[in-house]
Short mmCIF file of C-alpha atoms in Angstrom, two decimals:
data_model
loop_
_atom_site.label_atom_id
_atom_site.label_comp_id
_atom_site.label_asym_id
_atom_site.label_seq_id
_atom_site.Cartn_x
_atom_site.Cartn_y
_atom_site.Cartn_z
CA UNK A 1 -31.51 -6.81 -14.77
CA UNK A 2 -29.87 -6.32 -11.40
CA UNK A 3 -26.17 -5.92 -10.96
CA UNK A 4 -24.30 -6.05 -7.74
CA UNK A 5 -21.07 -4.27 -7.14
CA UNK A 6 -18.62 -4.87 -4.40
CA UNK A 7 -17.70 -1.65 -2.66
CA UNK A 8 -13.97 -1.47 -2.17
CA UNK A 9 -12.85 0.64 0.75
CA UNK A 10 -10.35 3.28 -0.24
CA UNK A 11 -8.66 5.63 2.20
CA UNK A 12 -7.99 9.24 1.36
CA UNK A 13 -4.39 10.03 0.29
CA UNK A 14 -3.55 11.90 3.52
CA UNK A 15 -4.55 8.90 5.65
CA UNK A 16 -2.49 6.56 3.45
CA UNK A 17 0.47 8.95 3.71
CA UNK A 18 0.20 8.93 7.53
CA UNK A 19 -0.02 5.14 7.58
CA UNK A 20 3.04 4.86 5.32
CA UNK A 21 5.01 7.07 7.69
CA UNK A 22 4.09 4.90 10.67
CA UNK A 23 4.66 1.66 8.71
CA UNK A 24 8.34 2.45 8.19
CA UNK A 25 9.09 0.94 11.61
CA UNK A 26 6.81 -2.10 11.19
CA UNK A 27 8.31 -5.51 10.41
CA UNK A 28 5.62 -6.35 7.86
CA UNK A 29 2.81 -4.44 6.23
CA UNK A 30 0.23 -5.23 3.56
CA UNK A 31 -0.39 -2.85 0.68
CA UNK A 32 -3.70 -2.89 -1.20
CA UNK A 33 -3.42 -1.40 -4.67
CA UNK A 34 -6.23 0.25 -6.62
CA UNK A 35 -5.73 -2.31 -9.43
CA UNK A 36 -6.50 -5.20 -7.04
CA UNK A 37 -3.00 -6.36 -6.18
CA UNK A 38 -2.23 -7.17 -2.57
CA UNK A 39 1.43 -7.28 -1.57
CA UNK A 40 2.90 -8.03 1.85
CA UNK A 41 6.44 -7.29 2.98
CA UNK A 42 8.86 -4.80 4.47
CA UNK A 43 8.34 -1.18 3.49
CA UNK A 44 10.67 1.59 2.40
CA UNK A 45 8.95 4.98 1.96
CA UNK A 46 10.38 8.24 0.65
CA UNK A 47 8.09 10.86 2.12
CA UNK A 48 9.46 13.77 0.08
CA UNK A 49 8.75 12.01 -3.24
CA UNK A 50 5.59 10.13 -2.19
CA UNK A 51 7.04 6.88 -3.47
CA UNK A 52 8.12 3.65 -1.88
CA UNK A 53 9.14 0.06 -2.27
CA UNK A 54 7.76 -3.07 -0.69
CA UNK A 55 10.08 -6.05 -0.38
CA UNK A 56 9.04 -9.64 0.23
CA UNK A 57 12.19 -11.72 0.70
CA UNK A 58 10.33 -15.07 0.80
CA UNK A 59 8.72 -14.47 -2.60
CA UNK A 60 11.84 -12.71 -3.95
CA UNK A 61 9.65 -9.72 -4.79
CA UNK A 62 10.50 -6.02 -4.81
CA UNK A 63 7.88 -3.58 -6.05
CA UNK A 64 8.12 0.20 -6.44
CA UNK A 65 4.93 2.20 -5.99
CA UNK A 66 3.54 5.70 -5.81
CA UNK A 67 1.15 6.78 -3.08
CA UNK A 68 -1.51 7.41 -5.73
CA UNK A 69 -1.53 3.68 -6.61
CA UNK A 70 -2.63 2.59 -3.10
CA UNK A 71 -6.15 2.24 -1.77
CA UNK A 72 -5.33 0.87 1.69
CA UNK A 73 -2.54 -0.28 3.99
CA UNK A 74 -2.55 -2.62 6.98
CA UNK A 75 0.14 -3.03 9.59
#
């Protein structure tokens, strides 16, 4: 029996932290969560706590997250 697994790219926490800091000035970013969720919107990031919020006005969505929940981020 052969099984195939899809390798999911995950960045190290320091790289994600750096990307979150630079994403604070971006209009829109996309967050990729370790649980498979993908959320796009405006970003608020609290660097001292390592937490943030992504807000998508069109979908009326606001989601709090911790840096440890993310696997990737695109600007």
